[in-house]
Coordinates of C-alpha atoms and ligand atoms in Angstrom, one line a residue:
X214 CA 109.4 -252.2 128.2
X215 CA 111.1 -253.6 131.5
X216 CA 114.2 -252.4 132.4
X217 CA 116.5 -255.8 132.2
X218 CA 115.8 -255.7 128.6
X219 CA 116.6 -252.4 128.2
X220 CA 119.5 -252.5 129.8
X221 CA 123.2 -253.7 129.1
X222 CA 122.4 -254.8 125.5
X223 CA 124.8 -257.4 124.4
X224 CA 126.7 -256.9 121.1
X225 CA 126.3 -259.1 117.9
X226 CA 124.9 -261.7 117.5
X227 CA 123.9 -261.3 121.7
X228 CA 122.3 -258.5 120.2
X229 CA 120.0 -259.9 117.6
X230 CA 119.2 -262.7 120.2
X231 CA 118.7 -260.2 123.0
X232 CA 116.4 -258.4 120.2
X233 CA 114.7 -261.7 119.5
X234 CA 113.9 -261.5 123.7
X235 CA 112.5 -258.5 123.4
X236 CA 109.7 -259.7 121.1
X237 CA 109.3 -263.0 122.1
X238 CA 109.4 -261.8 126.1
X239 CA 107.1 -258.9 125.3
X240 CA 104.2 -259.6 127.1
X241 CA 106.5 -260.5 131.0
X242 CA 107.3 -256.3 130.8
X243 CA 105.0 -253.3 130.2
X244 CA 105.3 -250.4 128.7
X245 CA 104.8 -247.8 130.4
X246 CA 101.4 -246.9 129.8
X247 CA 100.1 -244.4 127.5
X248 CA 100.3 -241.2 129.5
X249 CA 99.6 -237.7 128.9
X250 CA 101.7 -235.9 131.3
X251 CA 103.5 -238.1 133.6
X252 CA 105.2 -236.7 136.5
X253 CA 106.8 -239.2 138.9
X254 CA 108.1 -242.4 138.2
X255 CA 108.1 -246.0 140.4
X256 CA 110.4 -248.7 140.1
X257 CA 110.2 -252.6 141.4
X258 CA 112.8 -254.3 143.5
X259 CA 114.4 -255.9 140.6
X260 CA 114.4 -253.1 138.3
X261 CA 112.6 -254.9 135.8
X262 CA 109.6 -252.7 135.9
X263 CA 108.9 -249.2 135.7
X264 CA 106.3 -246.6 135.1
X265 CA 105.8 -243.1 135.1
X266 CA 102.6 -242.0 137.1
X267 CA 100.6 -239.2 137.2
X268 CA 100.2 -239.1 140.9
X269 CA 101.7 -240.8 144.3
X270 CA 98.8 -240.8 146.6
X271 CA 100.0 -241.5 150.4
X272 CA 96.7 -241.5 152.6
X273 CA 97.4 -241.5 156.3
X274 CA 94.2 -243.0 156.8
X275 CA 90.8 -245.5 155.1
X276 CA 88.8 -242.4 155.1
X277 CA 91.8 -241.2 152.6
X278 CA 92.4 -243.8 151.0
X279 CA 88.4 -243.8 149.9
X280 CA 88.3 -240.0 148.8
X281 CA 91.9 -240.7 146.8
X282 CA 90.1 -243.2 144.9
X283 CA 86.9 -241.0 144.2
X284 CA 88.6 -237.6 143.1
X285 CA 90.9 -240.6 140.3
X286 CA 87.9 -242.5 139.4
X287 CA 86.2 -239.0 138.8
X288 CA 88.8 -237.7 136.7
X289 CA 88.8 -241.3 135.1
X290 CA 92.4 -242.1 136.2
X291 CA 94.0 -245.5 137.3
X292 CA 94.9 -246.2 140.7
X293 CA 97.1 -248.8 142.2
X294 CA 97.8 -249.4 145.4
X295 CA 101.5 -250.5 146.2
X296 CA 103.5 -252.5 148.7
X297 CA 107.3 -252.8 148.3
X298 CA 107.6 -253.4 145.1
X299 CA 108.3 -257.2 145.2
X300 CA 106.9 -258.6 142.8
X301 CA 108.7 -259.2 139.4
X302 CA 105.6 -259.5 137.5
X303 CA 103.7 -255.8 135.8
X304 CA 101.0 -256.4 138.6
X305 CA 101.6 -252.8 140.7
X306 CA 102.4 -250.9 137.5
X307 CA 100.6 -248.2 137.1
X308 CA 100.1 -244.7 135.2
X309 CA 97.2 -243.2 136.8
X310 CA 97.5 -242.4 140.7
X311 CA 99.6 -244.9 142.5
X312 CA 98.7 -245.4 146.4
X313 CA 101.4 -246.3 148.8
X314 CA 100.5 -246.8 152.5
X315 CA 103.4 -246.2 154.8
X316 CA 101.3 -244.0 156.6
X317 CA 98.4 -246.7 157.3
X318 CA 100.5 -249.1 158.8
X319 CA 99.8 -249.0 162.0
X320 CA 98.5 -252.2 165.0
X321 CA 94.9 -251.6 165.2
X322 CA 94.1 -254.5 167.5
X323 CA 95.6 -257.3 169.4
X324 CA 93.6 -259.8 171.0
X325 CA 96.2 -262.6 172.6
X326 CA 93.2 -265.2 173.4
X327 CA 91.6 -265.5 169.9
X328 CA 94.5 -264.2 168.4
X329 CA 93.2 -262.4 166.2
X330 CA 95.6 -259.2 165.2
X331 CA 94.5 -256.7 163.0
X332 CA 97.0 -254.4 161.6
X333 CA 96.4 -251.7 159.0
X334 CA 97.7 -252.6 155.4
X335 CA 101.1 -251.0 154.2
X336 CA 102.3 -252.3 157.4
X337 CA 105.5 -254.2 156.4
X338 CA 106.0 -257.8 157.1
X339 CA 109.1 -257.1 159.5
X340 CA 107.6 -254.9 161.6
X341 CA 104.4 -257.1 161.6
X342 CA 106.4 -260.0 163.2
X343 CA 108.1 -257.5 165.7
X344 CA 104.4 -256.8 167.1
X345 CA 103.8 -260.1 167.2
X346 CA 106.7 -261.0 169.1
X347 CA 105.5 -258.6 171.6
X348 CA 102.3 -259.8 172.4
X349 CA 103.7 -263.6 172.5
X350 CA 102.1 -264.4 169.2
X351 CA 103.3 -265.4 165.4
X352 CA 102.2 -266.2 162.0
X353 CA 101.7 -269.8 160.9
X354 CA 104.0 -269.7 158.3
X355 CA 105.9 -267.1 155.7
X356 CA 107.6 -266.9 153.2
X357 CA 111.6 -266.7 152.5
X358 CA 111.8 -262.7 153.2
X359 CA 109.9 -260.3 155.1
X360 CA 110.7 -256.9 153.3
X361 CA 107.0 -256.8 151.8
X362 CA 103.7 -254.9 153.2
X363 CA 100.9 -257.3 154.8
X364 CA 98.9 -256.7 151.7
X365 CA 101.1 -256.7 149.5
X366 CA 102.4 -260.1 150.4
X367 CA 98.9 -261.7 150.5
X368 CA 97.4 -259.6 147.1
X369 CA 99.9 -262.6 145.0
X370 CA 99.6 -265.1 147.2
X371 CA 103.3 -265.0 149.2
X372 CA 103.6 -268.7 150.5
X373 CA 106.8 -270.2 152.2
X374 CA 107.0 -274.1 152.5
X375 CA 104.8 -276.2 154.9
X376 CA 103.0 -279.7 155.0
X377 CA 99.8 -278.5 156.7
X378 CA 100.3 -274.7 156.8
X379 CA 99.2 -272.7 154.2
X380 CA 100.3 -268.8 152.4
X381 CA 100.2 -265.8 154.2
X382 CA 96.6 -265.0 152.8
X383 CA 95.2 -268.3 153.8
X384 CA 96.2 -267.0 157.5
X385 CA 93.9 -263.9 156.9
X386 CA 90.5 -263.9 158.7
X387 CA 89.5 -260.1 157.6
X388 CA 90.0 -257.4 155.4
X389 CA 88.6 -253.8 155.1
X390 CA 88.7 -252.6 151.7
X391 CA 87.8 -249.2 149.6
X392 CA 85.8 -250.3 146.5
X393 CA 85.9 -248.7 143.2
X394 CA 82.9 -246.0 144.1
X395 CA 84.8 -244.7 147.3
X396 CA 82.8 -246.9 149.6
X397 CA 84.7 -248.7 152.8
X398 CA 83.5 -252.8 153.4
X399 CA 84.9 -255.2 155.3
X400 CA 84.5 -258.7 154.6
X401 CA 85.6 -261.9 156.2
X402 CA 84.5 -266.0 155.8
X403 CA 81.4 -265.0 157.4
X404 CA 80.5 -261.3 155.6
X405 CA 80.5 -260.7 152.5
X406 CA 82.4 -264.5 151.9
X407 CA 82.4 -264.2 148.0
X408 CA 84.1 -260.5 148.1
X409 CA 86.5 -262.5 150.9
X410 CA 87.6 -265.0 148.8
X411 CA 88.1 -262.4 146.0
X412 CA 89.9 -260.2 147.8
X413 CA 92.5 -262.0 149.9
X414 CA 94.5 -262.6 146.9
X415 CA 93.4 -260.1 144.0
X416 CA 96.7 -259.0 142.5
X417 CA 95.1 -255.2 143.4
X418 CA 92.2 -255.7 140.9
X419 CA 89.6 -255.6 143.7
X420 CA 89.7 -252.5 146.1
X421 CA 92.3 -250.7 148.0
X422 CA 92.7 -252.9 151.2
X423 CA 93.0 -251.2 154.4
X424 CA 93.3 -253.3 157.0
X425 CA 94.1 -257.3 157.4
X426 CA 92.9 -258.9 160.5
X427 CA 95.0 -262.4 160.6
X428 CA 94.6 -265.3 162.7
X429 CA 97.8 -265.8 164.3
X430 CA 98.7 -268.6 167.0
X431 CA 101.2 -268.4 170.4
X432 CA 104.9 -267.7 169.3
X433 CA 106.8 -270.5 169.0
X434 CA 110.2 -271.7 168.4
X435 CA 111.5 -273.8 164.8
X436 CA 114.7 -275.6 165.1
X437 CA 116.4 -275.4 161.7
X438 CA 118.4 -278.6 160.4
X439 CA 120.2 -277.4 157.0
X440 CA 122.4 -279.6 155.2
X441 CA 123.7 -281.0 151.9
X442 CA 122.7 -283.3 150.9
X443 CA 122.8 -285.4 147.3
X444 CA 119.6 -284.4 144.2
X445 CA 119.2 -288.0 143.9
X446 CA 119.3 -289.0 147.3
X447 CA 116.3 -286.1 147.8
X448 CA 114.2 -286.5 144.6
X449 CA 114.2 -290.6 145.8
X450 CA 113.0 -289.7 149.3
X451 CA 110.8 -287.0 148.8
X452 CA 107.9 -287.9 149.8
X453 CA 109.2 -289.1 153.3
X454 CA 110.5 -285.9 153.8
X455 CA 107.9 -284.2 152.7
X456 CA 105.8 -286.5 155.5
X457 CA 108.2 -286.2 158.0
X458 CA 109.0 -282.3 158.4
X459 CA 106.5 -279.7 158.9
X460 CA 108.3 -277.4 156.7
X461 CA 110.9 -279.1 153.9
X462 CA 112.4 -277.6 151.3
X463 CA 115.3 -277.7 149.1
X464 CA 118.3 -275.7 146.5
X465 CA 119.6 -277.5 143.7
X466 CA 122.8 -276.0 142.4
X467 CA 122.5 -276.7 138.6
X468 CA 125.3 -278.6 137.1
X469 CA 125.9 -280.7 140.3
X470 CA 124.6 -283.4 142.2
X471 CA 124.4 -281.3 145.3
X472 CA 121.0 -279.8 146.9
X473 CA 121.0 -277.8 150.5
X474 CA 118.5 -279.6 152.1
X475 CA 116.7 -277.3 155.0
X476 CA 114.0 -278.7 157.4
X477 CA 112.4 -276.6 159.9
X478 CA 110.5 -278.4 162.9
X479 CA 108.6 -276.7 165.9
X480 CA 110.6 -277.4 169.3
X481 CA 109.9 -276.9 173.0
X482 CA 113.3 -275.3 173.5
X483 CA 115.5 -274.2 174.7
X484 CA 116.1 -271.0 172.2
X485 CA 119.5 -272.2 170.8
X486 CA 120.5 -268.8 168.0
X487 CA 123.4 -268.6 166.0
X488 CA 125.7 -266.0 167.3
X489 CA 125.4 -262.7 165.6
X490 CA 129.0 -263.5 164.1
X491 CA 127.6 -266.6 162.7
X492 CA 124.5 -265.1 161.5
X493 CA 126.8 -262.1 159.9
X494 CA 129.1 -264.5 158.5
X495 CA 126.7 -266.8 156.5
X496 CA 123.7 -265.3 156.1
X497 CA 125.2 -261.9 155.3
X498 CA 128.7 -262.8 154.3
X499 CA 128.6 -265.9 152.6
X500 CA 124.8 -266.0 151.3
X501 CA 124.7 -262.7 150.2
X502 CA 128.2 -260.9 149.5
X503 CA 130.3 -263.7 148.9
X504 CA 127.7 -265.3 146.9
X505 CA 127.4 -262.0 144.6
X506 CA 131.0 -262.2 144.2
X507 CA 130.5 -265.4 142.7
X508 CA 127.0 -264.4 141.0
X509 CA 129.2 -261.4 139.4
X510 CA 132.4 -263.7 138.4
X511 CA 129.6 -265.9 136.4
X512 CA 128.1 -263.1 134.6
X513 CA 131.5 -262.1 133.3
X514 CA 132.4 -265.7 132.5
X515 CA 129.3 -268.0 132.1
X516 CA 131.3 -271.0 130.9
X517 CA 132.8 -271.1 134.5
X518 CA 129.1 -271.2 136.2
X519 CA 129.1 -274.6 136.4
X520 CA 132.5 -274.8 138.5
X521 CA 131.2 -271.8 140.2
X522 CA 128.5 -273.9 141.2
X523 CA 130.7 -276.6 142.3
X524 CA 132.9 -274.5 144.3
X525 CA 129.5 -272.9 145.8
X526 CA 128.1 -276.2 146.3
X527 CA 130.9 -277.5 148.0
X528 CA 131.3 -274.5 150.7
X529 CA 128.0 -275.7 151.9
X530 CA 128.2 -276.6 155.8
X531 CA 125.4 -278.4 157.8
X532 CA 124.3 -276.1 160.6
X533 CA 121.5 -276.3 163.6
X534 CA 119.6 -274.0 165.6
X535 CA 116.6 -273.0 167.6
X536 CA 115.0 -269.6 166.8
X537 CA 111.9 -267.3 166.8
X538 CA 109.5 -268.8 164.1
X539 CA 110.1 -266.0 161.8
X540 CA 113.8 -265.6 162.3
X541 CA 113.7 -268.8 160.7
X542 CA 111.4 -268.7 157.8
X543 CA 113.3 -265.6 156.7
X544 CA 116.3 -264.4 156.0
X545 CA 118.0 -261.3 153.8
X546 CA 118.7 -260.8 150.3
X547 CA 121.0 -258.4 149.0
X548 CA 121.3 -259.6 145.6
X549 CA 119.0 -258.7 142.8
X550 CA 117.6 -261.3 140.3
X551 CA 115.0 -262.1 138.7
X552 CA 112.4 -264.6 139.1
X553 CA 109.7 -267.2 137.7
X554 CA 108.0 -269.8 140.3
X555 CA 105.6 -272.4 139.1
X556 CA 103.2 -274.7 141.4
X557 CA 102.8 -277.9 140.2
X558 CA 100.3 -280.9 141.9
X559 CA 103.1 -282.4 144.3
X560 CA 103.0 -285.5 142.7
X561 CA 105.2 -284.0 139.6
X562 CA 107.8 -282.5 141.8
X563 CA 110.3 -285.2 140.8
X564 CA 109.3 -285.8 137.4
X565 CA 109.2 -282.3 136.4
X566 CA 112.6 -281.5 138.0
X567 CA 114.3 -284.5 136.6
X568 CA 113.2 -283.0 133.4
X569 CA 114.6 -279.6 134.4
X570 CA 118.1 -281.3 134.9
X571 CA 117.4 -282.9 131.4
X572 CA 116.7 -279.7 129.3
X573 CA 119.9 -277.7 131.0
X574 CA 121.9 -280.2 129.9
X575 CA 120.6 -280.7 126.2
X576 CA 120.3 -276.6 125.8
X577 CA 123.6 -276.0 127.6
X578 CA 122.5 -273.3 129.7
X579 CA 124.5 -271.9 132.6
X580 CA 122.3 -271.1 135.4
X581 CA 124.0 -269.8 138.7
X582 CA 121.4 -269.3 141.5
X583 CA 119.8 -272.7 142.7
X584 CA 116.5 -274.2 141.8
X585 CA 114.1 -274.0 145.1
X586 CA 111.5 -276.3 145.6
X587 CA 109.0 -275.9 148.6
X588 CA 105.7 -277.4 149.3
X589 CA 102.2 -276.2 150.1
X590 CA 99.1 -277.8 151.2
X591 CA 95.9 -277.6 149.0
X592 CA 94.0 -274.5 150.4
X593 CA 90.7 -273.4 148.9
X594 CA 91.5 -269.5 148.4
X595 CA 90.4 -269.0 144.2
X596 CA 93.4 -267.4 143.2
X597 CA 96.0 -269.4 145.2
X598 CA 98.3 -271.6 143.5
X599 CA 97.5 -274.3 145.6
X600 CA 93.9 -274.1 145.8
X601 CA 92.4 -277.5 145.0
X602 CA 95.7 -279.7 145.2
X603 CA 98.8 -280.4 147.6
X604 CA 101.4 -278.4 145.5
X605 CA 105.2 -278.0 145.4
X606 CA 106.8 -275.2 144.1
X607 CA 109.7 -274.3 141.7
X608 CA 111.2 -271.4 141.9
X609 CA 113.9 -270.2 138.8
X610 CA 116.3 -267.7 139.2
X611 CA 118.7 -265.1 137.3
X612 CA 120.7 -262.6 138.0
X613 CA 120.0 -259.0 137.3
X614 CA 121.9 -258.3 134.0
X615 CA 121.1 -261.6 132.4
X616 CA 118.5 -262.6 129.9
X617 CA 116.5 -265.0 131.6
X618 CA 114.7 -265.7 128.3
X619 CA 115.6 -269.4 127.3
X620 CA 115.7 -270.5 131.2
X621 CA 112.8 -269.4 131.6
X622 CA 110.9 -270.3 128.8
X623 CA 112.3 -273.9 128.4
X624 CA 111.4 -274.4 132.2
X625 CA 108.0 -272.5 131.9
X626 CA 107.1 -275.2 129.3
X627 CA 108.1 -277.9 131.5
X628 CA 106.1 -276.4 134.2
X629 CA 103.0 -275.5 132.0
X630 CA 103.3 -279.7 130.9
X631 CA 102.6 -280.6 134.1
X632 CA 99.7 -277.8 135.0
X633 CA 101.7 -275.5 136.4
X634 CA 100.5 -272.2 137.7
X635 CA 102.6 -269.3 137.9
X636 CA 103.0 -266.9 140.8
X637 CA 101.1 -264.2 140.6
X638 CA 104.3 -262.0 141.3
X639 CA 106.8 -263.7 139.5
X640 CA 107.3 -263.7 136.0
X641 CA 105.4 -265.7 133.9
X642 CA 103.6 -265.6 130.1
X643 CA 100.5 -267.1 131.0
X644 CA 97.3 -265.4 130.0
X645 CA 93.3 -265.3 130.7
X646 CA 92.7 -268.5 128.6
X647 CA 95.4 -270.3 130.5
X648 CA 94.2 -269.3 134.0
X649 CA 90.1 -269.7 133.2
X650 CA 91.3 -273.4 133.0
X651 CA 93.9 -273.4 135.4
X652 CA 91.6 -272.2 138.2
X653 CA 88.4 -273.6 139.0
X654 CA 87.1 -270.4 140.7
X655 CA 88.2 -268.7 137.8
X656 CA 85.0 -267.0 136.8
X657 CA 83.7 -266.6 140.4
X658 CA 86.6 -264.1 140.9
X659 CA 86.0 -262.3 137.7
X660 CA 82.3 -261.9 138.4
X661 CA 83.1 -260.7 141.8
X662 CA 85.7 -258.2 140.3
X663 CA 82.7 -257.2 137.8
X664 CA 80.9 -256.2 140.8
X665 CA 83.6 -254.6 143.0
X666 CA 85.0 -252.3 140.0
X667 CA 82.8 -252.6 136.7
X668 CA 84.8 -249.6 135.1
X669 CA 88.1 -251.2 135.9
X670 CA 89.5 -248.4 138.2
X671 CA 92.2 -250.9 139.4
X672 CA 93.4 -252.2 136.3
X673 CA 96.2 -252.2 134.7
X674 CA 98.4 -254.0 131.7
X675 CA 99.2 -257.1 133.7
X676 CA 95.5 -257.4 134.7
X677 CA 94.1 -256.8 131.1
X678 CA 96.7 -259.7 130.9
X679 CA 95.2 -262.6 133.2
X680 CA 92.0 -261.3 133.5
X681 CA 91.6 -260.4 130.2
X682 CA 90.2 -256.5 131.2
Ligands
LIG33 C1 113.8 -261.1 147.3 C2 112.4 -261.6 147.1 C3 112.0 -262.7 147.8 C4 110.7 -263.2 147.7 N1 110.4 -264.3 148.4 C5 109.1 -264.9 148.2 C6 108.7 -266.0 148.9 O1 109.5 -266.6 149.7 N2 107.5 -266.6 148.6 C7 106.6 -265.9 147.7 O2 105.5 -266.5 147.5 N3 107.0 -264.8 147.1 C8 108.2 -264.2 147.3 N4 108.5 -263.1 146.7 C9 107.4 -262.4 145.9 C10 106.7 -261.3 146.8 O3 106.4 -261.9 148.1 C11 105.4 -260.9 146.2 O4 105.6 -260.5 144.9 C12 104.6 -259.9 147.0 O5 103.4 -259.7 146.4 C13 105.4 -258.6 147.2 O6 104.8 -257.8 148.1 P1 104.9 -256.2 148.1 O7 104.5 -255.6 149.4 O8 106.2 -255.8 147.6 O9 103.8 -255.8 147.0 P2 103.9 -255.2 145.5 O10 104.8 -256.1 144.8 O11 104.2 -253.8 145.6 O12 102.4 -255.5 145.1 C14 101.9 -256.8 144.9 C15 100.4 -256.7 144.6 O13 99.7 -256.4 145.8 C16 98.8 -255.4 145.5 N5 98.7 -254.5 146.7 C17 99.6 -253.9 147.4 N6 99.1 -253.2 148.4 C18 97.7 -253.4 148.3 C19 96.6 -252.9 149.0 N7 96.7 -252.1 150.1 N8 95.4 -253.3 148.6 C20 95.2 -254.1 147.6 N9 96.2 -254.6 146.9 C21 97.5 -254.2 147.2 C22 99.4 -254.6 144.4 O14 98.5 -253.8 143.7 C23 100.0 -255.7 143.5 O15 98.9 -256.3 142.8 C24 109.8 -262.6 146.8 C25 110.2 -261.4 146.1 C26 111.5 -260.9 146.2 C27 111.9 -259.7 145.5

């Protein structure tokens, strides 16, 4: 059962209702699963999930990694490999042997003319970029934080907001992975193409990646416009701003009118930073302490969210600069919450949101943290929530300590109207039958997986989940 539910539980009639969540929300935690003598336990970033495993397995190198998986397989244990523990969703739960990879994390090749970089998997995204900065080179695109491993990232499909580039994974051009039976591959567009496509994002399910070879392109510089700026006056011209930014996105601050509005475009230069006391003061300070502070004054006293929100929304200030690529797409969180992000065919962005604003009003909910909504081009990786169709994305947010129960689930019906598909790590209720039509490629990946591990070495709850095994 996850921890959030656990946790804090409300009195009277809270309690019945937070009982009531613990039924109805059963299926978005595990249980920790049946174990005869567990010994250590893991927890996510959020808390929400945790498990008690029988063994943390950190191999230093592939030929490792391969002979960690052959003694579990052989004593018919479970193993999961592990990033940082990002995801919200059951998907790197595990009570067999769990497999984190600080020790495989190192640069394995750099080669500035093709650009291709391969770097070995628990490599975290942070340092990844540092590399890259090094050698003159970046990633396309990323997404909103850079805490998580390179495989970690791409095994859910991390994605950041872009008109013509794509998720983290769609930038991959390799991978070496240990299968099931102990045995190394590699596999790219080229070899192996159907364990590729399987593989690049495949929640775990398919092998033990050891290294990721991306395609990555000469560094280059964004400059950031942010700015508030009114929901209706961005839900009227969304489409032009989707067309006229490379990468667009916007907050919504529930109960008000007001979005912050940020549009990142590649520049020449010059480099124009905000100062460190800038960068402290609203991306530390404000976004993240100060914003707590308020985060924490609305948990206490949820019929004050929505002036919190006003007061929050109205501290917004338009700022500009020029930065590193990934000093842009990222920036630090502090605060925990939980999540659920649906990707929905672009065309429904406006529709579906206006509904959003609808249901909070007619189920008077008091939602804190701001809606996000980012964009995606249709990519043709199986599992990737864009795959097939230009996407936007909605991203719903709660605080730690919070039932995110009827948010959720009122949204997650909105989303599901309009054929939404949930994140991989973020939490969702969707099952097999829901993704086998959701996903065209839905049986090629599970005959592929069939293959890679027919006795299910690197399942779990959440895969027995949307997989169905
Ligand atoms: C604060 C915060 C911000 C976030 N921002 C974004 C965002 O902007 N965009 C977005 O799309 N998502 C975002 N996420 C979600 C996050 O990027 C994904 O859940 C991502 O998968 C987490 O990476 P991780 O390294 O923590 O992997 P984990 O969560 O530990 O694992 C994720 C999956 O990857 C698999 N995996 C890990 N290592 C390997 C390996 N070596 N071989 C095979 N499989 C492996 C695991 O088995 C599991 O299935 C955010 C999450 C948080 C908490």
């Amino acid at each position: 059962m996850s921890r959030w539910l656990r946790a804090r539980a409300p009195r009277g009639t809270a309690r019945a209702r937070h009982r009531a969540d613990l039924k109805r929300w059963a299926n978005w935690a595990v249980s920790t699963e049946a174990s005869a003598a567990p010994t250590r336990t893991w927890t996510n970033w959020a808390g929400n999930q945790k498990s008690r495993v029988r063994r943390i397995a950190t191999p230093g190198s592939t030929a490792e990694v391969a002979q960690v998986v052959r003694e579990a397989a052989g004593q018919g244990l479970a193993v999961k490999p592990v990033g940082t523990g990002h995801s919200f969703t059951p998907v790197a739960v595990t009570d067999g042997v769990l497999v984190r990879l600080e020790h495989l994390a190192r640069l394995r090749s750099a080669d500035k003319a093709s650009g291709l970089v391969t770097v070995e998997a628990g490599m975290p995204l942070w340092r990844f970029n540092e590399l890259l900065a090094e050698q003159g080179l970046a990633l396309t695109n990323m997404g909103d934080i850079q805490e998580q491993t390179v495989s970690g990232a791409i095994g859910t499909g991390t994605h950041g907001t872009g008109k013509a580039s794509a998720s983290i994974a769609a930038q991959v051009a390799a991978l070496e992975l240990v299968l099931a039976d102990g045995s190394t591959v590699s596999c790219s567009a080229t070899e192996r193409p159907e364990l590729f496509e399987a593989a690049r994002i495949g929640l775990g399910a398919i092998g033990v990646i050891t290294s990721v070879t991306f395609r990555t392109e000469p560094a280059f510089l964004l400059a950031a416009q942010e700015e508030p700026m009114r929901l209706d006056a961005v839900l009227d011209s969304f489409d032009q701003l989707w067309q006229d930014n490379e990468h667009f996105e916007f907050w919504w601050f529930p109960h008000t009118d007001t979005t912050m509005l940020k549009r990142n475009n590649r520049t020449a230069g010059p480099a124009a930073p905000l100062s460190r006391g800038r960068t402290w003061f609203e991306d530390e300070f404000l976004s993240n302490t100060f914003y707590s502070g308020l985060l924490k004054a609305g948990r206490s006293a949820p019929r004050a969210v929505p002036a919190i929100n006003k007061l929050a929304a109205r501290a917004l200030s338009a700022r500009s600069y020029t930065d590193r690529s990934d000093k842009v797409f990222t920036s630090p969180r502090r605060f925990k919450f939980l999540e659920m992000e649906y990707a929905l065919p672009r065309a429904a962005t406006v529709p579906a949101l206006r509904e959003v604003r609808r249901m909070l009003q007619d189920a008077g909910l008091r939602i804190s943290i701001p809606i996000e909504v980012r964009t995606a081009p249709a990519d043709k990786l199986w599992l990737s929530t864009a795959y097939g169709r230009d996407t936007a994305y909605l991203a719903f947010h709660m605080p730690n300590g919070v039932s995110p129960t009827e948010y959720f689930e009122n949204a997650e019906s909105i989303m599901v109207a309009y054929d939404g598909r949930p994140h991989w790590g973020k939490l969702h209720t969707r099952d097999r039958d829901y993704f086998a039509t959701a996903y065209p490629r839905f049986d090629d990946f599970l005959a592929v997986r069939d293959k890679a591990d027919p006795q299910r070495v690197f399942a779990n709850a959440y895969t027995r989940r949307v997989f169905g095994s």
